[in-house]
Coordinates of C-alpha atoms in Angstrom, one line a residue:
Chain A
M146 CA -2.0 -51.6 -9.3
V147 CA -3.6 -52.3 -12.6
S148 CA -0.6 -53.4 -14.5
R149 CA 2.5 -54.2 -12.5
S150 CA 4.8 -55.3 -15.3
G151 CA 2.5 -54.7 -18.2
E152 CA 2.7 -58.4 -18.9
R153 CA -0.5 -60.1 -20.2
V154 CA -1.2 -63.2 -18.1
I155 CA -4.3 -64.3 -19.9
E156 CA -4.6 -64.0 -23.6
L157 CA -7.7 -65.3 -25.4
Q158 CA -7.7 -64.7 -29.1
H159 CA -10.7 -65.0 -31.4
L160 CA -12.5 -67.8 -29.6
S161 CA -15.4 -69.5 -31.2
K162 CA -17.7 -72.1 -29.8
H163 CA -21.1 -73.5 -30.8
Y164 CA -23.6 -75.6 -28.8
G165 CA -25.7 -77.1 -31.5
S166 CA -27.2 -74.2 -33.4
V167 CA -26.4 -71.7 -30.6
Q168 CA -23.2 -69.6 -31.1
A169 CA -21.9 -69.3 -27.5
L170 CA -18.7 -67.5 -28.5
D171 CA -18.3 -65.5 -31.6
G172 CA -14.6 -64.5 -32.0
L173 CA -14.1 -63.4 -28.4
S174 CA -10.7 -61.9 -27.5
L175 CA -9.6 -61.0 -24.0
H176 CA -6.3 -59.8 -22.6
V177 CA -5.8 -59.6 -18.8
P178 CA -2.7 -57.9 -17.4
Q179 CA -0.6 -59.3 -14.5
G180 CA -1.9 -58.5 -11.1
C181 CA -5.2 -57.2 -12.3
L182 CA -8.7 -57.8 -10.8
Y183 CA -10.6 -58.2 -14.0
G184 CA -14.3 -58.3 -14.4
L185 CA -16.3 -60.0 -17.2
L186 CA -19.7 -58.3 -17.2
G187 CA -22.6 -59.5 -19.2
P188 CA -26.1 -60.9 -19.0
N189 CA -26.6 -64.7 -18.4
G190 CA -26.1 -66.5 -21.7
A191 CA -23.6 -63.9 -23.1
G192 CA -20.9 -66.5 -23.2
K193 CA -19.0 -65.7 -19.9
T194 CA -19.1 -69.3 -18.5
T195 CA -18.1 -70.8 -21.9
C196 CA -15.2 -68.4 -22.0
L197 CA -14.0 -69.4 -18.5
R198 CA -14.5 -73.1 -19.1
I199 CA -12.3 -72.8 -22.2
L200 CA -9.7 -70.9 -20.3
C201 CA -9.7 -73.6 -17.6
T202 CA -9.2 -76.4 -20.2
L203 CA -12.7 -77.9 -19.6
L204 CA -13.8 -77.1 -23.1
S205 CA -11.9 -76.7 -26.3
P206 CA -12.8 -73.9 -28.7
E207 CA -13.6 -74.5 -32.3
S208 CA -11.1 -71.9 -33.3
G209 CA -8.9 -69.4 -31.5
S210 CA -6.0 -69.6 -29.1
V211 CA -5.7 -69.6 -25.3
S212 CA -2.5 -68.8 -23.4
V213 CA -1.9 -68.3 -19.7
A214 CA 1.5 -66.8 -18.7
G215 CA 2.8 -67.6 -22.1
V216 CA 1.8 -71.3 -22.0
D217 CA -0.5 -72.5 -24.7
A218 CA -3.5 -74.0 -22.9
L219 CA -4.6 -76.1 -25.9
A220 CA -1.2 -77.7 -26.4
Q221 CA -0.1 -77.9 -22.7
P222 CA -3.3 -78.1 -20.7
R223 CA -1.7 -79.6 -17.6
Q224 CA 0.8 -76.8 -17.2
V225 CA -2.0 -74.3 -17.5
R226 CA -4.1 -76.2 -14.9
R227 CA -1.3 -75.7 -12.4
L228 CA -1.3 -72.0 -12.9
L229 CA -5.0 -71.6 -12.6
G230 CA -7.4 -71.8 -9.7
Y231 CA -11.0 -72.3 -10.8
V232 CA -14.1 -71.6 -8.8
A233 CA -17.0 -72.9 -10.8
Q234 CA -20.5 -71.5 -10.7
E235 CA -22.2 -74.7 -9.8
V236 CA -20.8 -75.8 -6.5
A237 CA -19.6 -79.3 -6.9
I238 CA -18.7 -80.6 -3.5
D239 CA -18.9 -84.0 -1.9
K240 CA -21.6 -83.9 0.7
I241 CA -20.2 -86.9 2.6
L242 CA -16.8 -85.3 3.1
S243 CA -16.0 -82.6 5.6
G244 CA -14.6 -79.3 4.2
R245 CA -11.2 -80.2 5.5
E246 CA -11.2 -83.6 3.7
L247 CA -12.3 -81.9 0.5
L248 CA -9.4 -79.5 0.8
Q249 CA -7.0 -82.4 1.5
L250 CA -8.3 -84.2 -1.6
Q251 CA -7.8 -81.0 -3.6
G252 CA -4.3 -80.6 -2.3
D253 CA -3.4 -84.1 -3.4
L254 CA -4.8 -83.5 -6.8
Y255 CA -2.5 -80.6 -7.1
H256 CA 0.4 -82.7 -5.7
L257 CA 1.2 -80.5 -2.7
P258 CA 3.4 -82.2 -0.2
T259 CA 1.3 -83.3 2.8
S260 CA 2.8 -81.0 5.4
E261 CA 2.6 -78.0 3.1
R262 CA -1.0 -79.0 2.2
D263 CA -2.1 -79.1 5.8
R264 CA -0.3 -75.9 6.7
R265 CA -2.0 -74.2 3.7
I266 CA -5.4 -75.5 4.8
V267 CA -4.9 -74.0 8.2
E268 CA -4.1 -70.6 6.6
L269 CA -7.1 -70.7 4.4
V270 CA -9.5 -71.7 7.1
D271 CA -8.2 -68.7 9.0
L272 CA -8.4 -66.4 6.1
L273 CA -11.9 -67.3 5.1
G274 CA -13.3 -67.7 8.6
M275 CA -14.1 -71.4 8.3
E276 CA -12.9 -72.6 11.8
E277 CA -16.3 -73.3 13.2
W278 CA -17.6 -75.6 10.5
I279 CA -14.6 -76.9 8.4
D280 CA -14.8 -80.3 10.1
R281 CA -18.5 -80.7 9.6
R282 CA -19.8 -82.5 6.5
C283 CA -20.3 -80.3 3.4
G284 CA -23.9 -81.5 3.1
S285 CA -24.8 -79.3 6.0
Y286 CA -23.3 -76.1 4.7
S287 CA -25.2 -73.0 3.7
G288 CA -24.7 -71.3 0.3
G289 CA -22.2 -68.8 1.7
M290 CA -20.2 -71.5 3.5
R291 CA -20.0 -73.6 0.3
R292 CA -18.8 -70.7 -1.7
R293 CA -16.1 -69.9 0.8
L294 CA -15.0 -73.5 0.8
D295 CA -15.0 -73.4 -3.0
L296 CA -12.9 -70.3 -3.0
A297 CA -10.5 -72.1 -0.6
T298 CA -10.2 -75.1 -3.0
G299 CA -9.3 -72.7 -5.8
L300 CA -6.6 -71.0 -3.7
L301 CA -5.0 -74.0 -2.1
H302 CA -2.2 -74.3 -4.6
R303 CA -1.5 -70.6 -4.7
P304 CA -2.4 -70.2 -8.3
R305 CA -1.0 -67.3 -10.3
V306 CA -4.4 -66.7 -11.8
L307 CA -7.7 -67.2 -9.9
V308 CA -10.8 -67.6 -12.1
L309 CA -14.2 -67.3 -10.6
D310 CA -17.6 -67.8 -12.3
E311 CA -20.3 -65.7 -10.7
P312 CA -18.7 -66.0 -7.3
T313 CA -21.4 -64.2 -5.3
V314 CA -24.6 -65.2 -7.0
G315 CA -27.4 -65.7 -4.4
L316 CA -25.1 -65.0 -1.5
D317 CA -26.0 -63.0 1.7
I318 CA -24.4 -59.6 2.1
E319 CA -22.0 -60.8 4.7
S320 CA -20.6 -63.6 2.6
R321 CA -20.4 -61.4 -0.4
A322 CA -18.4 -58.8 1.5
A323 CA -16.1 -61.5 2.9
I324 CA -15.4 -62.8 -0.6
W325 CA -14.8 -59.3 -2.0
Q326 CA -12.3 -58.6 0.7
V327 CA -10.4 -61.8 0.0
L328 CA -10.3 -61.1 -3.8
R329 CA -9.0 -57.5 -3.2
Q330 CA -6.4 -58.9 -0.8
L331 CA -5.3 -61.5 -3.4
R332 CA -5.0 -58.8 -6.1
D333 CA -2.9 -56.7 -3.7
Q334 CA -0.6 -59.7 -3.2
G335 CA -0.1 -60.0 -6.9
T336 CA -2.5 -62.7 -7.9
T337 CA -4.4 -62.0 -11.2
V338 CA -8.1 -62.5 -10.6
L339 CA -10.7 -62.9 -13.4
L340 CA -14.3 -63.1 -12.4
S341 CA -17.5 -63.1 -14.3
S342 CA -20.6 -61.4 -13.0
H343 CA -23.9 -60.1 -14.1
Y344 CA -24.0 -57.7 -11.2
L345 CA -23.1 -54.2 -12.3
E346 CA -22.3 -53.0 -8.8
E347 CA -20.0 -56.0 -8.1
V348 CA -17.9 -55.4 -11.2
D349 CA -18.0 -51.6 -10.5
A350 CA -16.8 -52.0 -6.9
L351 CA -14.2 -54.7 -7.5
A352 CA -12.7 -54.6 -10.9
D353 CA -9.6 -52.7 -12.0
R354 CA -10.6 -53.4 -15.6
L355 CA -13.6 -55.0 -17.2
A356 CA -14.9 -56.3 -20.4
I357 CA -18.5 -56.2 -21.4
V358 CA -19.5 -59.5 -23.1
E359 CA -22.6 -59.6 -25.3
A360 CA -23.5 -62.4 -27.7
G361 CA -20.1 -64.1 -27.4
R362 CA -18.0 -61.1 -28.1
V363 CA -16.3 -58.3 -26.1
I364 CA -18.1 -55.1 -27.0
A365 CA -16.4 -52.7 -24.6
E366 CA -13.2 -52.9 -22.5
G367 CA -11.3 -50.7 -20.1
T368 CA -11.2 -49.5 -16.5
P369 CA -14.6 -48.6 -15.1
S370 CA -13.7 -44.9 -15.0
E371 CA -12.4 -45.0 -18.6
L372 CA -15.6 -46.6 -19.8
K373 CA -17.7 -44.2 -17.9
G374 CA -15.5 -41.3 -18.8
A375 CA -16.0 -42.2 -22.5
L376 CA -19.7 -41.4 -22.1
G377 CA -18.7 -37.8 -21.4
G378 CA -18.3 -36.2 -18.0
D379 CA -20.0 -36.3 -14.6
R380 CA -23.6 -35.6 -14.0
V381 CA -23.9 -32.7 -11.5
T382 CA -27.0 -31.3 -9.7
L383 CA -26.6 -27.9 -8.1
R384 CA -29.0 -26.1 -5.8
V385 CA -28.1 -22.7 -4.5
R386 CA -31.0 -22.8 -2.0
E387 CA -33.6 -25.4 -1.2
F388 CA -36.1 -23.4 -3.3
S389 CA -34.7 -20.8 -5.7
T390 CA -36.6 -18.4 -7.7
A391 CA -36.6 -18.4 -11.5
E392 CA -34.6 -15.3 -11.6
E393 CA -32.0 -16.6 -9.3
A394 CA -31.7 -19.8 -11.3
E395 CA -31.2 -17.9 -14.5
R396 CA -28.5 -15.8 -12.8
V397 CA -26.7 -18.9 -11.7
R398 CA -27.1 -20.4 -15.2
G399 CA -25.4 -17.4 -16.7
L400 CA -22.5 -17.9 -14.3
L401 CA -22.2 -21.6 -15.2
V402 CA -22.4 -21.2 -18.9
A403 CA -19.6 -18.5 -18.7
C404 CA -17.5 -21.0 -16.8
G405 CA -15.3 -23.3 -19.0
G406 CA -15.6 -27.1 -19.0
V407 CA -19.4 -27.1 -18.3
R408 CA -21.9 -28.5 -20.7
Q409 CA -25.6 -29.1 -21.0
V410 CA -26.7 -26.7 -18.3
V411 CA -30.5 -27.2 -17.7
V412 CA -32.7 -25.5 -15.2
N413 CA -35.0 -28.1 -13.7
R414 CA -38.2 -26.3 -12.7
A415 CA -39.8 -29.4 -11.3
Q416 CA -37.0 -29.7 -8.8
G417 CA -37.2 -26.3 -7.2
Y418 CA -35.2 -24.6 -9.9
S419 CA -32.1 -26.8 -9.4
L420 CA -29.6 -26.9 -12.2
N421 CA -28.4 -30.0 -14.0
L422 CA -25.1 -30.0 -15.8
V423 CA -22.3 -32.2 -17.2
V424 CA -18.7 -31.5 -16.3
D425 CA -15.7 -33.2 -18.0
D426 CA -13.4 -32.6 -15.1
T427 CA -14.3 -32.5 -11.4
A428 CA -11.7 -29.8 -10.8
V429 CA -14.2 -27.5 -12.5
L430 CA -16.5 -27.9 -9.5
E431 CA -14.0 -26.1 -7.3
T432 CA -13.9 -23.1 -9.7
L433 CA -17.7 -23.1 -9.7
R434 CA -17.9 -23.0 -5.9
H435 CA -15.4 -20.2 -5.9
Q436 CA -17.3 -18.1 -8.4
L437 CA -20.6 -18.7 -6.7
M438 CA -19.1 -17.5 -3.4
Q439 CA -17.8 -14.3 -5.1
A440 CA -21.2 -13.7 -6.6
D441 CA -22.5 -13.9 -3.0
L442 CA -24.6 -17.1 -3.7
P443 CA -24.8 -19.9 -1.2
V444 CA -24.6 -23.5 -2.2
F445 CA -27.4 -25.6 -0.6
A446 CA -26.5 -28.9 -2.4
L447 CA -24.1 -30.0 -4.9
A448 CA -24.6 -33.6 -6.0
Q449 CA -22.2 -35.2 -8.4
S450 CA -22.8 -38.6 -10.0
R451 CA -20.6 -40.4 -12.5
P452 CA -22.2 -42.2 -15.4
S453 CA -22.9 -45.7 -14.1
L454 CA -21.8 -49.0 -15.7
D455 CA -25.5 -49.4 -16.5
D456 CA -25.2 -46.2 -18.7
V457 CA -22.1 -47.8 -20.3
Y458 CA -23.9 -51.0 -21.0
L459 CA -26.9 -49.2 -22.4
Q460 CA -24.6 -47.1 -24.6
A461 CA -22.8 -50.2 -25.9
T462 CA -25.7 -52.5 -26.5
G463 CA -28.7 -50.2 -26.7
R464 CA -30.5 -51.9 -23.8
T465 CA -30.1 -52.1 -20.1
L466 CA -28.6 -55.2 -18.5
M467 CA -31.9 -55.9 -16.8
D468 CA -33.7 -56.0 -20.2
A469 CA -30.9 -58.2 -21.6
E470 CA -31.3 -60.7 -18.7
L471 CA -35.0 -60.9 -19.3
A472 CA -34.7 -61.4 -23.1
V473 CA -32.2 -64.2 -22.6
A474 CA -34.0 -65.9 -19.8
G475 CA -36.8 -67.0 -22.1
S476 CA -34.5 -68.3 -24.9
R477 CA -32.2 -70.6 -22.8
D478 CA -32.5 -74.4 -22.5
P479 CA -31.1 -75.2 -19.1
K480 CA -31.5 -79.0 -19.7
A481 CA -29.4 -78.8 -22.9
E482 CA -26.8 -76.7 -21.1
R483 CA -26.5 -79.0 -18.2
K484 CA -26.0 -81.9 -20.7
Q485 CA -23.4 -79.9 -22.5
A486 CA -21.5 -79.4 -19.2
M487 CA -21.6 -83.1 -18.4
R488 CA -18.7 -85.2 -19.5
Chain B
M837 CA -0.4 -66.5 10.4
T838 CA 2.9 -68.0 9.4
S839 CA 5.1 -66.0 7.2
A840 CA 7.6 -68.6 6.2
T841 CA 5.4 -70.4 3.7
P842 CA 7.0 -71.0 0.4
S843 CA 5.3 -69.7 -2.7
Y844 CA 4.0 -71.7 -5.6
A845 CA 3.5 -68.7 -7.8
S846 CA 6.0 -69.9 -10.3
A847 CA 4.6 -73.5 -10.5
G848 CA 4.7 -74.7 -14.1
T849 CA 7.6 -72.6 -15.4
P850 CA 9.6 -74.6 -17.9
A851 CA 12.8 -74.4 -15.8
E852 CA 11.2 -76.2 -12.9
Q853 CA 12.0 -79.9 -12.9
E854 CA 9.0 -82.1 -12.7
P855 CA 8.6 -84.5 -9.7
S856 CA 8.5 -88.2 -10.6
A857 CA 5.3 -89.3 -12.5
F858 CA 5.0 -92.3 -10.3
A859 CA 4.9 -90.2 -7.1
E860 CA 2.3 -87.9 -8.5
I861 CA 0.1 -90.6 -9.9
R862 CA 0.3 -92.4 -6.5
Q863 CA -0.7 -89.3 -4.6
E864 CA -3.7 -88.5 -6.8
T865 CA -4.9 -92.1 -7.0
L866 CA -4.6 -92.6 -3.2
A867 CA -6.5 -89.4 -2.6
L868 CA -9.3 -90.4 -4.9
T869 CA -9.4 -93.9 -3.5
R870 CA -9.5 -92.5 0.0
R871 CA -12.5 -90.4 -0.9
L872 CA -14.4 -93.5 -2.1
F873 CA -13.6 -95.3 1.2
L874 CA -14.6 -92.3 3.3
Q875 CA -17.9 -92.4 1.5
L876 CA -18.3 -96.1 2.1
Q877 CA -17.3 -95.7 5.8
R878 CA -20.0 -93.0 6.3
R879 CA -22.6 -94.6 4.2
P880 CA -22.0 -98.3 4.7
S881 CA -25.4 -99.4 3.3
T882 CA -23.7 -100.4 0.0
L883 CA -21.4 -102.7 1.9
V884 CA -24.1 -104.2 4.1
A885 CA -26.6 -104.7 1.3
G886 CA -23.9 -106.2 -0.8
V887 CA -23.3 -108.9 1.8
L888 CA -26.9 -109.2 2.9
Q889 CA -28.4 -110.0 -0.4
P890 CA -26.2 -113.0 -1.3
L891 CA -26.5 -114.1 2.3
I892 CA -30.3 -114.3 1.9
W893 CA -29.8 -116.2 -1.4
L894 CA -27.4 -118.6 0.4
I895 CA -29.7 -119.3 3.3
L896 CA -33.1 -119.3 1.5
F897 CA -32.0 -121.2 -1.6
G898 CA -29.9 -123.5 0.4
A899 CA -32.9 -124.3 2.6
L900 CA -35.2 -124.6 -0.4
F901 CA -33.3 -127.5 -1.9
A902 CA -31.8 -128.8 1.4
N903 CA -34.0 -131.9 1.1
A904 CA -33.3 -132.6 -2.6
P905 CA -32.7 -136.3 -3.0
T906 CA -29.0 -137.2 -2.2
G907 CA -27.1 -138.2 -5.3
L908 CA -29.1 -135.7 -7.5
L909 CA -26.1 -133.5 -8.0
P910 CA -23.0 -134.7 -9.8
G911 CA -20.5 -136.1 -7.3
G912 CA -23.3 -136.5 -4.7
E913 CA -22.6 -133.1 -3.0
S914 CA -25.2 -131.3 -0.9
Y915 CA -27.1 -128.4 -2.5
G916 CA -25.7 -125.9 0.0
R917 CA -22.1 -126.9 -0.9
F918 CA -23.0 -126.7 -4.6
L919 CA -24.7 -123.3 -4.1
G920 CA -21.8 -121.7 -2.2
A921 CA -19.5 -121.2 -5.2
G922 CA -22.4 -119.7 -7.2
V923 CA -23.3 -117.2 -4.4
I924 CA -19.7 -116.2 -3.9
V925 CA -19.3 -115.3 -7.6
F926 CA -22.6 -113.6 -7.6
T927 CA -21.5 -111.4 -4.7
A928 CA -18.3 -110.3 -6.4
F929 CA -20.3 -109.8 -9.7
S930 CA -23.0 -107.6 -8.1
A931 CA -20.5 -105.4 -6.3
A932 CA -18.4 -104.9 -9.4
L933 CA -21.5 -104.1 -11.5
N934 CA -22.0 -101.0 -9.2
A935 CA -18.5 -99.7 -9.9
G936 CA -19.8 -97.1 -12.4
L937 CA -22.3 -95.6 -10.0
P938 CA -19.9 -93.2 -8.1
V939 CA -18.4 -92.1 -11.4
M940 CA -21.8 -91.5 -12.8
F941 CA -22.8 -89.3 -9.8
D942 CA -19.6 -87.4 -10.2
R943 CA -20.4 -86.7 -13.8
E944 CA -23.9 -85.6 -13.0
F945 CA -23.1 -83.4 -10.1
G946 CA -20.0 -81.8 -11.7
F947 CA -17.5 -83.2 -9.3
L948 CA -15.7 -84.8 -12.2
N949 CA -15.1 -81.3 -13.6
R950 CA -13.3 -80.5 -10.4
L951 CA -11.0 -83.4 -11.1
L952 CA -10.5 -82.4 -14.7
V953 CA -9.5 -78.9 -13.9
A954 CA -6.8 -80.2 -11.6
P955 CA -3.4 -80.9 -13.1
L956 CA -3.7 -84.7 -12.7
R957 CA -0.5 -86.4 -14.0
S958 CA -2.7 -89.1 -15.6
R959 CA -6.4 -89.1 -15.8
S960 CA -6.2 -92.9 -15.5
S961 CA -5.9 -92.2 -11.8
I962 CA -9.7 -91.6 -11.8
V963 CA -10.3 -95.0 -13.3
L964 CA -7.6 -96.7 -11.2
A965 CA -9.1 -95.4 -8.0
S966 CA -12.5 -96.9 -8.9
V967 CA -10.9 -100.2 -9.8
L968 CA -9.0 -100.3 -6.5
Y969 CA -12.0 -99.4 -4.5
I970 CA -14.5 -101.8 -6.1
T971 CA -11.9 -104.6 -6.1
S972 CA -11.3 -104.4 -2.4
L973 CA -15.0 -103.9 -1.7
S974 CA -16.1 -106.9 -3.7
L975 CA -13.3 -109.1 -2.3
V976 CA -14.2 -108.2 1.3
Q977 CA -17.9 -109.0 0.6
S978 CA -17.0 -112.3 -1.1
L979 CA -14.8 -113.2 1.9
A980 CA -17.7 -112.4 4.2
I981 CA -19.9 -114.7 2.3
M982 CA -17.3 -117.4 2.2
A983 CA -16.9 -117.2 5.9
T984 CA -20.7 -117.5 6.4
A985 CA -20.8 -120.4 4.0
A986 CA -18.1 -122.1 6.1
L987 CA -20.1 -121.5 9.3
L988 CA -23.2 -123.1 7.6
G989 CA -21.0 -126.1 7.0
Y990 CA -20.6 -125.6 3.2
G991 CA -16.8 -126.0 3.4
W992 CA -13.7 -123.8 2.9
P993 CA -11.1 -124.1 0.2
G994 CA -7.8 -124.7 1.8
G995 CA -4.4 -123.0 0.9
A996 CA -4.0 -123.3 -2.9
G997 CA -7.8 -123.5 -3.3
L998 CA -8.2 -120.1 -1.6
L999 CA -5.6 -118.6 -3.9
L1000 CA -7.4 -120.0 -6.9
V1001 CA -10.8 -118.6 -5.6
L1002 CA -9.3 -115.1 -5.1
V1003 CA -7.6 -115.0 -8.5
T1004 CA -10.8 -116.1 -10.3
L1005 CA -12.8 -113.5 -8.5
L1006 CA -10.3 -110.8 -9.2
L1007 CA -10.4 -111.5 -13.0
L1008 CA -14.2 -111.5 -13.0
V1009 CA -14.3 -108.2 -11.0
F1010 CA -11.9 -106.6 -13.4
A1011 CA -14.0 -107.5 -16.4
V1012 CA -17.3 -106.4 -14.8
T1013 CA -15.8 -103.2 -13.4
A1014 CA -14.6 -102.3 -16.9
L1015 CA -18.1 -102.9 -18.2
S1016 CA -19.7 -100.8 -15.5
L1017 CA -17.3 -97.9 -15.9
G1018 CA -17.9 -98.0 -19.7
L1019 CA -21.6 -97.8 -19.1
A1020 CA -21.1 -95.0 -16.6
F1021 CA -19.6 -92.9 -19.3
A1022 CA -21.8 -94.1 -22.2
L1023 CA -25.2 -93.7 -20.5
P1024 CA -26.8 -90.3 -20.0
G1025 CA -27.6 -90.6 -16.3
H1026 CA -27.8 -92.7 -13.1
I1027 CA -31.4 -93.7 -13.7
E1028 CA -30.3 -95.4 -16.9
L1029 CA -27.3 -97.0 -15.3
I1030 CA -29.3 -98.4 -12.4
A1031 CA -31.9 -99.7 -14.8
V1032 CA -29.2 -101.6 -16.8
I1033 CA -27.6 -103.0 -13.5
F1034 CA -31.1 -104.1 -12.3
V1035 CA -31.9 -105.8 -15.6
A1036 CA -28.5 -107.4 -16.1
N1037 CA -28.1 -108.8 -12.6
L1038 CA -30.6 -111.6 -12.1
P1039 CA -30.8 -113.1 -15.7
L1040 CA -27.0 -113.4 -15.6
L1041 CA -27.3 -115.3 -12.4
F1042 CA -30.1 -117.6 -13.6
A1043 CA -28.4 -118.2 -16.9
S1044 CA -25.3 -119.5 -15.2
T1045 CA -24.4 -122.6 -13.2
A1046 CA -24.7 -120.7 -9.9
L1047 CA -28.1 -122.4 -8.9
A1048 CA -28.1 -125.6 -11.0
P1049 CA -25.6 -127.6 -12.9
L1050 CA -25.5 -127.6 -16.7
A1051 CA -26.9 -131.2 -16.8
F1052 CA -30.2 -129.9 -15.4
M1053 CA -30.7 -127.4 -18.1
P1054 CA -32.6 -127.6 -21.4
A1055 CA -30.2 -127.4 -24.4
W1056 CA -30.7 -123.7 -25.2
L1057 CA -30.1 -122.7 -21.6
R1058 CA -27.1 -125.0 -21.4
W1059 CA -25.6 -123.1 -24.3
L1060 CA -26.4 -119.8 -22.8
A1061 CA -24.9 -120.8 -19.4
S1062 CA -21.8 -122.1 -21.2
I1063 CA -20.9 -118.7 -22.7
N1064 CA -21.9 -116.8 -19.5
P1065 CA -18.8 -115.2 -17.9
L1066 CA -20.2 -116.0 -14.5
T1067 CA -20.0 -119.7 -15.3
F1068 CA -16.3 -119.4 -16.1
A1069 CA -15.8 -118.0 -12.6
I1070 CA -18.2 -120.4 -10.8
E1071 CA -16.8 -123.7 -12.1
P1072 CA -13.2 -123.3 -11.1
I1073 CA -14.3 -122.0 -7.6
R1074 CA -16.7 -125.0 -7.3
A1075 CA -13.8 -127.3 -8.1
A1076 CA -11.6 -125.6 -5.6
Y1077 CA -14.3 -126.1 -2.9
A1078 CA -14.4 -129.7 -3.9
G1079 CA -10.7 -129.9 -3.2
Q1080 CA -9.8 -130.2 -6.8
V1081 CA -7.1 -127.6 -7.2
S1082 CA -5.4 -128.6 -10.4
L1083 CA -5.0 -126.1 -13.3
S1084 CA -5.4 -128.9 -15.9
A1085 CA -8.4 -130.5 -14.3
V1086 CA -11.6 -130.4 -16.4
V1087 CA -14.1 -128.3 -14.5
M1088 CA -16.9 -127.9 -17.0
E1089 CA -18.5 -130.0 -19.7
A1090 CA -19.9 -127.4 -22.1
P1091 CA -21.9 -128.4 -25.2
Y1092 CA -18.9 -127.3 -27.3
G1093 CA -16.3 -129.2 -25.3
S1094 CA -14.6 -129.7 -22.0
L1095 CA -13.0 -126.8 -20.2
T1096 CA -10.1 -126.9 -17.7
T1097 CA -9.4 -124.5 -14.9
T1098 CA -6.7 -122.9 -17.1
T1099 CA -9.1 -122.4 -20.0
C1100 CA -11.7 -120.7 -17.7
L1101 CA -9.1 -118.4 -16.2
L1102 CA -7.8 -117.5 -19.7
I1103 CA -11.3 -116.7 -20.9
L1104 CA -11.8 -114.4 -17.9
T1105 CA -8.4 -112.7 -18.5
A1106 CA -9.2 -112.2 -22.2
L1107 CA -12.6 -110.8 -21.3
A1108 CA -11.2 -108.3 -18.7
A1109 CA -8.4 -107.2 -21.1
G1110 CA -10.8 -107.0 -24.0
L1111 CA -13.3 -104.9 -22.1
F1112 CA -10.7 -102.5 -20.9
L1113 CA -9.4 -102.1 -24.4
L1114 CA -13.0 -101.6 -25.6
I1115 CA -13.9 -98.8 -23.2
R1116 CA -10.5 -97.1 -23.5
P1117 CA -11.4 -94.9 -26.5
L1118 CA -14.6 -93.9 -24.6
L1119 CA -12.7 -93.0 -21.5
D1120 CA -10.0 -91.1 -23.4
R1121 CA -12.7 -89.1 -25.1
K1122 CA -14.7 -88.3 -21.9
L1123 CA -11.6 -87.6 -19.8
A1124 CA -9.7 -85.8 -22.6

């Protein structure tokens, strides 16, 4: 599913952008294959939003190139706008209009014929579960309703590429799940989806591929399992009994070390003589189970955990995402940023 | 769910022939104008206040000077009749001065970004929608005031006179709308825009011939009133109300010379055109 034709739909090359003295993008490059659900992971202030705004032709970079489906976005912005659906982070809706009226406006701005526009609105209302409130005024909507409506406005013209900036920030679990489901469905139907997020678990659960953005650059790129795999193997915790003795643990350790594909075997005395180890290939675990059985040892618990994206982020940047968020929070100027975003 | 929906997945491929520019501009402009009218329909306070304020001027000011000695005003007209033209122009002027407010709110709340991400055929559609909206709004308000003035016995311009009134108002509204839209993109926020509107409104009214003729004014004010755009709109309308609908008739004795209806209309046309040319680079930059 990752790469249907291998074609790169989005190509960002060496983008640079300053806001005053702040370097928002520092030679960022990004390639997104056709039909991929692509995650842009990084702390607030890493440059994700700037990157997406440039892609959607709202900002021009100081240097670099942007192309969508082979069309140069800097030279032919209108062609690119047709290919893209953009769901911005700040929800800009007209409180006086109903959701349906906003969608009708959006349809007209994308030049859909009226009958097609209205049919498409009915489809999206159904898809996103908006029947109950779509004819109410937007001013009365909750955060989750607004975000669904915003997603619908982005999808109305059936864009080849859907771009979402932090689509689930501050949402309740139900709305988040609904949005995730729609994004997966779109990807399965062949739409390329690019979303930014500072939620590790969101990118981990959703993305086919991801790029970690830090200080205006991509510092790691790949599928979630590639990135985690690069850290080296799965973490495994093995207990033969709930409480083993030291001798038994040593015996098991001997067995494990003798087995190929197992590294860093440690007896954890604090945890009832359980064993911690790293395996490069999960197939090794089956061999292990078999050998333990032959040695007449039971298996009380076998817990396997992959390195998390948090481990990947830590490895790439030397700090956790949480620490990065906290560091950035103090150094941002929301007023200046809002002014920058205003035309 | 329907399964027979056509796909747009290939929108924008070079092979696809583009629909006509006119049809696309029409569609986007109408949609944007419709939005402004829906807002007005659901929040009609702008419309009501825009009629109420000049109405109060008309009634209170009219009453204030109702007993002014007859023969005080040139031609011996009543003050109410004299005031009518001024208040009509003031109505259109105030309405047009607010043209920039919806645009400013769209800038501030990010709705403009939604428009800029869309593949608008021409971004002039955004400006055009504002002009269409504010022009119809101010003309409706002016007509309401004209009807009220007629009921108060201050007269009604017949046939050709009405046409002259509407053309004059239209030119003034274009000029003021251009100014307001320019301010909406030049100023940092709605607070500043409202402040400018508030400050500009009344002095422009007082320094015009809306409330008193040029002959009543001290020399410096007469000069000021004679270069005030409002005056160039008021005097032809006042002449039309007096039944004097001739393009070559002298409607105004300014300190620098006599002006005919044609001259006043030309000045307003030049002003509107000049202001639109002036704000164009700004709009091009902000909507680029």
